[in-house]
GROMACS .gro file of C-alpha atoms in nm:
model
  424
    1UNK     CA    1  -4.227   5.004   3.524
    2UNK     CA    2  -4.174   5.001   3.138
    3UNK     CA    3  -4.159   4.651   2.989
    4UNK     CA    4  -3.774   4.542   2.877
    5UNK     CA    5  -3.750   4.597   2.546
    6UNK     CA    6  -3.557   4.307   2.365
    7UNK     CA    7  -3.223   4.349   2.213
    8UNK     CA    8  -3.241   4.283   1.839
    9UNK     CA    9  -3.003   3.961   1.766
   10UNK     CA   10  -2.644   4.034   1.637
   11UNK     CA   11  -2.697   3.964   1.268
   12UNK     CA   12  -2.332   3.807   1.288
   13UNK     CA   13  -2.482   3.601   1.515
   14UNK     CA   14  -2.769   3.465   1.316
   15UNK     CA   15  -2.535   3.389   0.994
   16UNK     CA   16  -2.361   3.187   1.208
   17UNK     CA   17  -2.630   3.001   1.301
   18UNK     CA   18  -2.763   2.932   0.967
   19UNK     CA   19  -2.377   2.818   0.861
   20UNK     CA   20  -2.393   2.551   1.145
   21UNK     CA   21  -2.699   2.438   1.061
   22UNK     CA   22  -2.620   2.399   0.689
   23UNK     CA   23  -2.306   2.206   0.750
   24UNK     CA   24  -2.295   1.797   0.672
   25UNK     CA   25  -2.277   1.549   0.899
   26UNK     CA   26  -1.969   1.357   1.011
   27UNK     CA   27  -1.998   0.974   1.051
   28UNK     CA   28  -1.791   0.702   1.162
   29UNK     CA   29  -1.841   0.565   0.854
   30UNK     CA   30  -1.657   0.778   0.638
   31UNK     CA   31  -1.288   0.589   0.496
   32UNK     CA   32  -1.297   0.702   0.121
   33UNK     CA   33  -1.067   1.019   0.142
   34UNK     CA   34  -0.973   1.306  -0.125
   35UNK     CA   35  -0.594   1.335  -0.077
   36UNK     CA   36  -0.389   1.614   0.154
   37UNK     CA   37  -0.252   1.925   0.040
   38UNK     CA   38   0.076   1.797   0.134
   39UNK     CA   39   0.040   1.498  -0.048
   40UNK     CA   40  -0.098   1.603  -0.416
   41UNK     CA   41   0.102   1.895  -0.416
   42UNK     CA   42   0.346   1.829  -0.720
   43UNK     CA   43   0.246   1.429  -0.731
   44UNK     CA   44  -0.081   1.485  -0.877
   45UNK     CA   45  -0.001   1.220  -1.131
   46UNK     CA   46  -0.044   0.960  -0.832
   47UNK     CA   47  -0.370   1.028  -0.690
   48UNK     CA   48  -0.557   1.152  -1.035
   49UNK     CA   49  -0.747   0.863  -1.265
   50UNK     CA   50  -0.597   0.859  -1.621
   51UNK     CA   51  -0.883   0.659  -1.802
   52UNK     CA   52  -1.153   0.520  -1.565
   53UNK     CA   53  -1.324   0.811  -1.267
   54UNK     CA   54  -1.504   0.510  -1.005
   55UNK     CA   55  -1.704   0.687  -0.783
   56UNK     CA   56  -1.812   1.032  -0.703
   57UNK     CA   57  -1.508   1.244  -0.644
   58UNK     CA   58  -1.354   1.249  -0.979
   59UNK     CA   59  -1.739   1.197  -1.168
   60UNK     CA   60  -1.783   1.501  -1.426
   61UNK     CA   61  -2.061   1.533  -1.681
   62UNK     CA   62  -1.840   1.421  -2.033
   63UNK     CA   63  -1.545   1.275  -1.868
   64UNK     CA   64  -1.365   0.997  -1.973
   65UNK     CA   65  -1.624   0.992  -2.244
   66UNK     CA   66  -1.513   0.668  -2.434
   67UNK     CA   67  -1.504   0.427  -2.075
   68UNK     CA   68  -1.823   0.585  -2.031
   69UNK     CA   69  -1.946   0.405  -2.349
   70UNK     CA   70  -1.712   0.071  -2.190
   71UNK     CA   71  -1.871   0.076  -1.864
   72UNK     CA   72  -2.230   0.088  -2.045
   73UNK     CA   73  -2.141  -0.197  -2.257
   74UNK     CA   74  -2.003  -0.424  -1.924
   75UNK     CA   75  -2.336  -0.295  -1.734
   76UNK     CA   76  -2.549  -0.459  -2.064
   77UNK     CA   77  -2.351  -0.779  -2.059
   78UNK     CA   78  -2.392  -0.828  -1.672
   79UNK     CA   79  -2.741  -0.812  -1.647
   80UNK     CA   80  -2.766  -1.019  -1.987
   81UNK     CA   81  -2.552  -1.296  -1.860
   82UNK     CA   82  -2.743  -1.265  -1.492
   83UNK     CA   83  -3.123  -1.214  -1.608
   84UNK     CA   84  -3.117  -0.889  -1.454
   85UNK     CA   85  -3.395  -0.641  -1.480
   86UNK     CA   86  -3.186  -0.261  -1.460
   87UNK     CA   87  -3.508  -0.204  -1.253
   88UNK     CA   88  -3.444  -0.462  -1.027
   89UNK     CA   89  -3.055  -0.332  -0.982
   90UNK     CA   90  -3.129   0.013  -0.946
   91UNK     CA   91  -3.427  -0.030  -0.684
   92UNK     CA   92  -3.157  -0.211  -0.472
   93UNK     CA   93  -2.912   0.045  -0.480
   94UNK     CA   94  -3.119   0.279  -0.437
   95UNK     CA   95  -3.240   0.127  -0.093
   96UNK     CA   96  -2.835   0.182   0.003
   97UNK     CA   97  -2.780   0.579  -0.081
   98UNK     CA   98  -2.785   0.666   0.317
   99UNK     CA   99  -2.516   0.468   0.412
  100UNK     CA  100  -2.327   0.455   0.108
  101UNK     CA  101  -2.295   0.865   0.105
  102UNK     CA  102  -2.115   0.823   0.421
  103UNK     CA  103  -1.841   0.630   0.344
  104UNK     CA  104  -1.725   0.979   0.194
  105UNK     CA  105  -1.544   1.209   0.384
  106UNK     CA  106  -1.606   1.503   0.207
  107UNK     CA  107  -2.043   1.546   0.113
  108UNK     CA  108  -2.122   1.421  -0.268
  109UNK     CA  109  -2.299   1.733  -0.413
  110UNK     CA  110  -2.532   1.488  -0.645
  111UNK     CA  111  -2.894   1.442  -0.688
  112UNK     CA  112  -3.021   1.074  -0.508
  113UNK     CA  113  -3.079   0.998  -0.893
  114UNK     CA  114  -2.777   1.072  -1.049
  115UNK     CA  115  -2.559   0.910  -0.689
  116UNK     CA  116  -2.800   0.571  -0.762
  117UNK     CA  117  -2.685   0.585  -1.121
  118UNK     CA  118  -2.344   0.655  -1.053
  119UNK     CA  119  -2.338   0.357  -0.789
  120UNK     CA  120  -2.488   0.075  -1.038
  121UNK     CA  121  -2.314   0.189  -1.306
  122UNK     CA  122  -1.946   0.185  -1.169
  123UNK     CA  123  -1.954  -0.080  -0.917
  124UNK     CA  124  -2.120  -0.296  -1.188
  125UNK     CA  125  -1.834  -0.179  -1.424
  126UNK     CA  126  -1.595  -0.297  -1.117
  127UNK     CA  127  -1.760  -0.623  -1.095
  128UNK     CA  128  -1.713  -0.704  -1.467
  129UNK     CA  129  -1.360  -0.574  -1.479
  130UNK     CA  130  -1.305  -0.907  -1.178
  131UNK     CA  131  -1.540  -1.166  -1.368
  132UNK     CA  132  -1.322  -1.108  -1.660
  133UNK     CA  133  -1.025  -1.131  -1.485
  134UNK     CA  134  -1.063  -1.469  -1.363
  135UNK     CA  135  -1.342  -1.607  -1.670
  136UNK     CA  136  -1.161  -1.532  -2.009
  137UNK     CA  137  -1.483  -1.694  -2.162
  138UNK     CA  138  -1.658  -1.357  -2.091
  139UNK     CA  139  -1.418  -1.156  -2.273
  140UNK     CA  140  -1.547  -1.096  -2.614
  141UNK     CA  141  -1.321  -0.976  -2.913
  142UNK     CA  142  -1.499  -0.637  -2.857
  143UNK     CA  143  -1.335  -0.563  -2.513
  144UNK     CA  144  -1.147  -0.218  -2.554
  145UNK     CA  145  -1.028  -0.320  -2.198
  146UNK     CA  146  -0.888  -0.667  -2.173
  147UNK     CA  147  -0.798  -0.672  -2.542
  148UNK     CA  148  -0.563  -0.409  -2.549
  149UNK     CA  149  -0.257  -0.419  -2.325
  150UNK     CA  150  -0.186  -0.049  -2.258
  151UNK     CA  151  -0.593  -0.010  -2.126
  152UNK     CA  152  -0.605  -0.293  -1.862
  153UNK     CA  153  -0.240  -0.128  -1.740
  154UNK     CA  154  -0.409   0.227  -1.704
  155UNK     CA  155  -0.736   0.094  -1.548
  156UNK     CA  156  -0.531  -0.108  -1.264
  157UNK     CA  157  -0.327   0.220  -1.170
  158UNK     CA  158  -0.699   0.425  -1.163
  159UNK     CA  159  -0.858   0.101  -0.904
  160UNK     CA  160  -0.571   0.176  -0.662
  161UNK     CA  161  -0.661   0.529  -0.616
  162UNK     CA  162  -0.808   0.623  -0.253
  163UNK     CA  163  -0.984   0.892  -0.460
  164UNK     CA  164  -1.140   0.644  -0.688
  165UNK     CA  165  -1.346   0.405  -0.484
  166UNK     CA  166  -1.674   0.273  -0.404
  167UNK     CA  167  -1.763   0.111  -0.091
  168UNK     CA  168  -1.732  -0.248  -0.100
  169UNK     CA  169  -2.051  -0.359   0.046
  170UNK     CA  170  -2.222  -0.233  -0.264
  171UNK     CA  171  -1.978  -0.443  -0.516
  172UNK     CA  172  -2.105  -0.735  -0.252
  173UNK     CA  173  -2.489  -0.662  -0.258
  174UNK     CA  174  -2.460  -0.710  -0.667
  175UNK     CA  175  -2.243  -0.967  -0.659
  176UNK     CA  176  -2.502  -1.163  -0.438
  177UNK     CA  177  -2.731  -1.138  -0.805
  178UNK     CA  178  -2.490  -1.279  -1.011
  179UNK     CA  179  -2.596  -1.628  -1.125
  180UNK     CA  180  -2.387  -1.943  -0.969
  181UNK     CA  181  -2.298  -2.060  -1.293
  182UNK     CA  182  -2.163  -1.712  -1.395
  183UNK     CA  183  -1.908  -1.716  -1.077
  184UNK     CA  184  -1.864  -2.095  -0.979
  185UNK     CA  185  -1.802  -2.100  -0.597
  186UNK     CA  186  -1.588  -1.794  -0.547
  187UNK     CA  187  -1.741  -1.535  -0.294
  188UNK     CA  188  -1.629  -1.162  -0.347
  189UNK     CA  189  -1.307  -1.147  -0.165
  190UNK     CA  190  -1.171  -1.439  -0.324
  191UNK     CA  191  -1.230  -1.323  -0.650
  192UNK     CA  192  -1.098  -0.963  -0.543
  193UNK     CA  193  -0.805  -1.167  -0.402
  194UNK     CA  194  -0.675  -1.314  -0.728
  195UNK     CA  195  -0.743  -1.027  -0.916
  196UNK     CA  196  -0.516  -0.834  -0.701
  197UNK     CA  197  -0.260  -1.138  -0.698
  198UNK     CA  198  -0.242  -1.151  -1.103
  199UNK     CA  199  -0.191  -0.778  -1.128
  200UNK     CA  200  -0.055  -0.611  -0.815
  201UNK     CA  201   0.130  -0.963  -0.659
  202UNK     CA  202   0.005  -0.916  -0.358
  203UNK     CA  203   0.043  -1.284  -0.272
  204UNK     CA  204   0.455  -1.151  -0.266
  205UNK     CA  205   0.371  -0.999   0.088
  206UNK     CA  206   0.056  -1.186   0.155
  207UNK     CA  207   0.188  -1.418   0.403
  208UNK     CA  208  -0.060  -1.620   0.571
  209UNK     CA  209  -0.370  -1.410   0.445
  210UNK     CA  210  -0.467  -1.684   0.130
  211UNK     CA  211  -0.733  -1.729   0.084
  212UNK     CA  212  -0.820  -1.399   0.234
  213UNK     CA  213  -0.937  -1.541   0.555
  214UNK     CA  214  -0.954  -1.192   0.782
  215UNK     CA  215  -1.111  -1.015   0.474
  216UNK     CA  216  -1.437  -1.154   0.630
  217UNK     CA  217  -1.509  -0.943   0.893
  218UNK     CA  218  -1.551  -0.614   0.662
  219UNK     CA  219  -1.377  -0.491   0.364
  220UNK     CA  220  -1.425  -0.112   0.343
  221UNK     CA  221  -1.292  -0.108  -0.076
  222UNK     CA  222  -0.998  -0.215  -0.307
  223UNK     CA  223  -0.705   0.012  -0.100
  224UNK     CA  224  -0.826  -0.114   0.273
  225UNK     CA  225  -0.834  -0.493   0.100
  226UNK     CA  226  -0.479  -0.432  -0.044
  227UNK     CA  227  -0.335  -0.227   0.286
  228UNK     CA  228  -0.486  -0.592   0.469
  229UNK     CA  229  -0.189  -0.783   0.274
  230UNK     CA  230   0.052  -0.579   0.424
  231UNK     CA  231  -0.025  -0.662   0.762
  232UNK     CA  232   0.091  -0.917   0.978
  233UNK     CA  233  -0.122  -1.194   1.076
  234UNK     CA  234  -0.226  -1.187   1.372
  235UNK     CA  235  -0.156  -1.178   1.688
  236UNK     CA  236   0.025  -0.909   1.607
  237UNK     CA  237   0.337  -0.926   1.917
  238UNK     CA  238   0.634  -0.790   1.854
  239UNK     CA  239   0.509  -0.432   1.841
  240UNK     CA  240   0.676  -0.185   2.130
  241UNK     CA  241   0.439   0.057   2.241
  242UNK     CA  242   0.630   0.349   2.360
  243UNK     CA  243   0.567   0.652   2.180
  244UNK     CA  244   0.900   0.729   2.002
  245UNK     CA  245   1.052   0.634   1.690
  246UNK     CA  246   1.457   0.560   1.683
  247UNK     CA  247   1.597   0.625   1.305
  248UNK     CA  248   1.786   0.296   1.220
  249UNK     CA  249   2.093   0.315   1.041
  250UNK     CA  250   2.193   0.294   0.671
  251UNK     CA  251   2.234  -0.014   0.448
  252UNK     CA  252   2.568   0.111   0.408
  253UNK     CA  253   2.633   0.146   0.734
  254UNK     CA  254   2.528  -0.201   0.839
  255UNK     CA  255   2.760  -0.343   0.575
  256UNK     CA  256   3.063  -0.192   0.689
  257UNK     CA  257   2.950  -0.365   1.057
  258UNK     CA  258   2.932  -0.658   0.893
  259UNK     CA  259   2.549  -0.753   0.890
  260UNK     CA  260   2.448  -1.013   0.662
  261UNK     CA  261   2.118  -0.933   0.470
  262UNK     CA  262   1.926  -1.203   0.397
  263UNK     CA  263   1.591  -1.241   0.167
  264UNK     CA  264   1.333  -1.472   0.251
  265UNK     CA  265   0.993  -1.464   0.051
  266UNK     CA  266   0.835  -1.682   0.367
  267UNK     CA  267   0.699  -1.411   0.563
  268UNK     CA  268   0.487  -1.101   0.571
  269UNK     CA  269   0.629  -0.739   0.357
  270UNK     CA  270   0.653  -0.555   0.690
  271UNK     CA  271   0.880  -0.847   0.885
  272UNK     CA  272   1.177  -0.730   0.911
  273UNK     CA  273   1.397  -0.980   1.173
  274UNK     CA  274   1.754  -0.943   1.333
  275UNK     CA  275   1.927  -1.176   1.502
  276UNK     CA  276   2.306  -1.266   1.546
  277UNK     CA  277   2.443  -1.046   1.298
  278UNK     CA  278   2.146  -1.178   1.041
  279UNK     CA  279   1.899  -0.894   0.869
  280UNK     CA  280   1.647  -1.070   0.721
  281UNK     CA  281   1.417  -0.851   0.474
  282UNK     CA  282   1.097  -1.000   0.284
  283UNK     CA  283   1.176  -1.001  -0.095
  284UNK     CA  284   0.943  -0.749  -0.286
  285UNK     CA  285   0.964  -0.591  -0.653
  286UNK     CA  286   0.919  -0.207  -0.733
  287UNK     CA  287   0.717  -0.141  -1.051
  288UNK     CA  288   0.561   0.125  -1.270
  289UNK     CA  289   0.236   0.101  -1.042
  290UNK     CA  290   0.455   0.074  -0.671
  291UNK     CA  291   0.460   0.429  -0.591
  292UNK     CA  292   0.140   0.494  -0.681
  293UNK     CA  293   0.001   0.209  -0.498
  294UNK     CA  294   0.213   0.275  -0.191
  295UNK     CA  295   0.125   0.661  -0.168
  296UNK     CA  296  -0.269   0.571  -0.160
  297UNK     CA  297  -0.219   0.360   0.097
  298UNK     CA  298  -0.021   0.608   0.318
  299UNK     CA  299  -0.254   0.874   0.253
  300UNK     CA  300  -0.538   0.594   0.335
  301UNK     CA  301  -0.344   0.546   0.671
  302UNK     CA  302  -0.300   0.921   0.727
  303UNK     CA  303  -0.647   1.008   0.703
  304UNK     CA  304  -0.842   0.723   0.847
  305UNK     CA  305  -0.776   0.644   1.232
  306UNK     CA  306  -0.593   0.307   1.242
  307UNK     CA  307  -0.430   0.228   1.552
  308UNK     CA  308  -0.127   0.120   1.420
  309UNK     CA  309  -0.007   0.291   1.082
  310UNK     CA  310   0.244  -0.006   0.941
  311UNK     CA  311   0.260   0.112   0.585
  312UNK     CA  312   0.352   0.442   0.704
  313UNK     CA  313   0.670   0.292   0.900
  314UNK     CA  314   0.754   0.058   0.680
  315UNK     CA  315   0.821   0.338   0.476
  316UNK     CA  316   0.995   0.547   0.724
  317UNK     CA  317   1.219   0.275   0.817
  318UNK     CA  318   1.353   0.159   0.435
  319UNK     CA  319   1.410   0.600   0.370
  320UNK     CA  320   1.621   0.572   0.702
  321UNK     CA  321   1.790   0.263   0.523
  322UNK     CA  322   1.818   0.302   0.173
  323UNK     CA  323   1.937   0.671   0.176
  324UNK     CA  324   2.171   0.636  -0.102
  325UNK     CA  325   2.174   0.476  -0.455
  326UNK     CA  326   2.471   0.240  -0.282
  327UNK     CA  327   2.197   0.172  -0.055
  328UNK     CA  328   2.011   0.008  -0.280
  329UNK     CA  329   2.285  -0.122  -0.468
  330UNK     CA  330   2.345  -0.359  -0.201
  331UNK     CA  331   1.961  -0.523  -0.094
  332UNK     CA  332   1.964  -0.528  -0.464
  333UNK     CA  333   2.293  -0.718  -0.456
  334UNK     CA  334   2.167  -0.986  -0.194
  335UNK     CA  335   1.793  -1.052  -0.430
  336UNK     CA  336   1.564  -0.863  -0.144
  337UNK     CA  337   1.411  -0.583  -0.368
  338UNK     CA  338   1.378  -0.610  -0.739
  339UNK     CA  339   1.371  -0.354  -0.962
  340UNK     CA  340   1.192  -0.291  -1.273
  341UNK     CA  341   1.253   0.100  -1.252
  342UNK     CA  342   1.623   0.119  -1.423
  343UNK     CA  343   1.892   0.263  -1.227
  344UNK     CA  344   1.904   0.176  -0.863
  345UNK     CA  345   1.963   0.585  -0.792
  346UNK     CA  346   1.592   0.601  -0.875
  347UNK     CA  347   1.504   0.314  -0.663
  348UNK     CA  348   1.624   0.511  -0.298
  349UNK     CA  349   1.480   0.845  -0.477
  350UNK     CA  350   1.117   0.664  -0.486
  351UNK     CA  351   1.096   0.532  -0.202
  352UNK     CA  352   1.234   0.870   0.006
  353UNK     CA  353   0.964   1.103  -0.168
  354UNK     CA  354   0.687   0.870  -0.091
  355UNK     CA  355   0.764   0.910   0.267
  356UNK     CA  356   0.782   1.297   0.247
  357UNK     CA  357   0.473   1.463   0.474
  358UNK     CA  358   0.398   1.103   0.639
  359UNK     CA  359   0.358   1.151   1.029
  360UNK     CA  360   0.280   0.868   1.272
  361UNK     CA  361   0.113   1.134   1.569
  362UNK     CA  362   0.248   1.004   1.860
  363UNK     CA  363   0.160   0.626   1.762
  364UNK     CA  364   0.318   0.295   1.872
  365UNK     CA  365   0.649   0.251   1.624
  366UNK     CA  366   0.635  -0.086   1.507
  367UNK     CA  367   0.998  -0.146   1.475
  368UNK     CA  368   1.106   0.049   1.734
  369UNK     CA  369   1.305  -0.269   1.838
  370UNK     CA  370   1.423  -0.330   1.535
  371UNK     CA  371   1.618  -0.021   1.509
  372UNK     CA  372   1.758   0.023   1.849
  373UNK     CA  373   1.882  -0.361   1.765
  374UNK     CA  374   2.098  -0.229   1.445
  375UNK     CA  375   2.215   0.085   1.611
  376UNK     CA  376   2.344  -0.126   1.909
  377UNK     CA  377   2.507  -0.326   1.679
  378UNK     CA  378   2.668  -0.067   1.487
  379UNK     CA  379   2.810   0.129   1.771
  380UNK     CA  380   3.003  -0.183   1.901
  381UNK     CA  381   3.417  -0.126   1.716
  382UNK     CA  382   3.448  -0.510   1.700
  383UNK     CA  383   3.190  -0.569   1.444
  384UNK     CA  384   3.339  -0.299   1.263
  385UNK     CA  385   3.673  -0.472   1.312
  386UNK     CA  386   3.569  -0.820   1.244
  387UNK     CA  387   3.419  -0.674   0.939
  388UNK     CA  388   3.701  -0.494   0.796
  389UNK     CA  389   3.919  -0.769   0.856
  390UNK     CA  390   3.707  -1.014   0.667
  391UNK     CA  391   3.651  -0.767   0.351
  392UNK     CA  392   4.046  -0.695   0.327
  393UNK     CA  393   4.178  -1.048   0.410
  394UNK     CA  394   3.977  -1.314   0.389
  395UNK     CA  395   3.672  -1.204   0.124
  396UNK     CA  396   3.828  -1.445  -0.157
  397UNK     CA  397   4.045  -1.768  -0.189
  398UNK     CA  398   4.355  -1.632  -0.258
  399UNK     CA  399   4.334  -1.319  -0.019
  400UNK     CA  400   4.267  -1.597   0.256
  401UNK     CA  401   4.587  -1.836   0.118
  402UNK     CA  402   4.852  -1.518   0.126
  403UNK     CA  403   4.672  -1.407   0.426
  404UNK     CA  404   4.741  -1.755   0.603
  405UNK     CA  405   5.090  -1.774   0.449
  406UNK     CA  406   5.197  -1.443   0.568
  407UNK     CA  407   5.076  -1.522   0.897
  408UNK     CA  408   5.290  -1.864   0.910
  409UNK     CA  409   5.596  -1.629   0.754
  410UNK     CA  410   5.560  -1.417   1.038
  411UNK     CA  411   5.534  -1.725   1.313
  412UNK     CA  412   5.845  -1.831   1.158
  413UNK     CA  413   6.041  -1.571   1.130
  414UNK     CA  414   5.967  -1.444   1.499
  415UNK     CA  415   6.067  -1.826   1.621
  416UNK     CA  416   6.394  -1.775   1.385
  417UNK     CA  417   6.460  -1.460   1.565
  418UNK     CA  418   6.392  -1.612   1.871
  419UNK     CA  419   6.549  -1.890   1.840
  420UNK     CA  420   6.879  -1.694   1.762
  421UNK     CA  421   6.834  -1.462   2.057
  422UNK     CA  422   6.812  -1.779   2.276
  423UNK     CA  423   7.134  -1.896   2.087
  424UNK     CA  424   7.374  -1.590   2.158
   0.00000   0.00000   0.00000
């Protein structure tokens, strides 16, 4: 019997295999994103660094040439100021490459050199920018950054980005070197805290989370820290977990049933109450830097798997409500948003393009309650009634004095009429 002869491998085949093998690894780990398709696509302007790349994703040999020469200049002053050997600094990052690679999701094409230089030098940079923040005495007359007003504005819109970031536990491992008399007694997250609070106020919608308390158990970077504002302390109750999402109607709509919105600044951003007629809506201001900052957290939400994505709704829920510049007109009207943007036209046209492309895949909808509440409440004709009746007779002094008198005219004149019937 002739020996089988064996079949020569499909050379398909074998390109496949070498393709699977060559592929990177996936790890838990990974929470620094580049943004979706359906997300850059004509918003570029939001998700691109203007004067400062931090990080990998946007590093390119010759960009941002001049903050190149700025970040070289804060690296010389920290270790100055911190009797650092660069050796020292650099040995220590080094010893973090592994894990630090896989906080990004898509694989850093760099040398281990050039990644260990690109770590010390812009989480160092980082570090400085927040020392300076809080200790004027280290900014020098020479700061291109702090001493002029239109760079400190650019560099806070470029520290928001999801696509500029470093992980956080390397800003902590150098912070841990910095002298005690160079940072008094703040750790990390407090001094990340009132940076944040001095230029993105996010002690407006921080209720409950000063002095950064829950930070503790593991910042990932600056957009998880910031998204961690957002969120209500917990325990987190009131959240319905069936899988479907009502849309809630307009703020229009709700005035013409009569709610009453009320503002309250005592509370969490995403707390949103009603009770008895009463809408109560945290106070918050929109900026030059609010749709930037609220896209990279959506797109942070979108692409890392948190169980319950509250920016996302948040954002659903005020499209569904403020669908029309009359929309905003009115929370505008009763003090709950604040406006720096101009028109209030532009203020409902914001916030319903950030929320274009955002899914929440089947999740629990936060205020699921919430909105089945305010349709209820619309749908009932005596609100609507009470309402109307209010607004067209009794909304001012005088409407309810004629309104009063014609009513005792009436009285009167159907007794007089009565009164002559009963006399015939």
């Amino acid at each position: 019997m002739l020996p089988a002869v064996e079949k020569p491998r499909d050379q398909v085949a074998i390109l496949i295999e070498l393709k699977v093998r060559e592929t990177p690894l996936f790890w838990p780990d990974c929470c620094i994103y580049k943004v979706p398709e359906r997300f850059r696509k004509g918003n570029e302007e939001f998700y691109k660094p203007l004067v400062v790349s931090i990080g990998p994703y946007h590093f390119h040999q010759g960009s941002f040439p001049q903050m190149q020469i700025f970040k070289l200049k804060y690296l010389e002053a920290f270790l100055s100021r911190n009797h650092l050997s660069l050796d020292q600094c650099l040995g220590l990052v080094r010893t973090w490459e592994e894990i630090a690679r896989r906080y990004y999701a898509d694989p850093i094409d760099l040398s281990s050199d050039k990644f260990a230089e690109l770590m010390l030098v812009d989480a160092i940079f980082v570090l400085e920018l927040l020392l300076r923040s809080w200790f004027s005495k280290y900014v020098d007359d020479c700061d291109r950054i702090y001493g002029k007003l239109h760079m400190i504005q650019d560099v806070m819109h470029d520290v928001i980005l999801i696509e500029n970031q470093i992980p956080f536990f390397v800003l902590e491992g150098l912070y841990d070197l910095v002298d005690s008399s160079s940072k008094g007694n703040f750790k990390l997250v407090e001094l990340t805290h009132e940076f944040f609070k001095r230029y993105e106020k996010i002690d407006m919608f921080g209720a409950g989370h000063a002095p950064v308390p829950g930070v503790e158990h593991g910042v990932q970077h600056f957009v998880d820290f910031i998204r961690y504002y957002y969120l209500p302390p917990p325990p987190r109750e009131d959240v319905n977990h069936e899988k479907v999402y009502e849309i809630p109607p307009s703020v229009t709509m709700l005035d013409d049933a009569g709610v009453k919105f009320v503002s309250t600044s005592k509370t969490f951003l995403l707390d949103i109450q009603f009770n008895n007629g009463r809408l109560v809506i945290p106070k918050f201001t929109v900026d030059d830097l609010t749709e930037t900052l609220l896209r990279n957290l959506l797109v942070f939400e979108q692409c890392h798997d948190h169980h319950m994505r509250y920016i996302s709704q948040f954002v659903f829920l005020m499209g569904c409500m403020m669908r029309t510049s009359k929309d905003a007109d009115l929370l505008t009207e009763h003090e709950i948003i604040s406006s720096m943007l101009g028109i209030n036209y532009e203020l409902s046209a914001l916030i319903n393009r950030i929320g274009q492309g955002v899914g929440f895949d089947g999740r629990t909808y936060y205020y699921l309650s919430l909105s089945k509440k305010l349709n209820a409440y619309c749908k009932d004709p005596w609100h609507k009634w009470k309402a109307n009746l209010k607004r067209d007779y009794f909304n001012t002094p005088w409407k309810f004095a004629s309104t009063i008198a014609a009513i005792i005219l009436l009285v009167l004149t159907l007794i007089q009429a009565i009164c002559s019937i009963l006399s015939v």
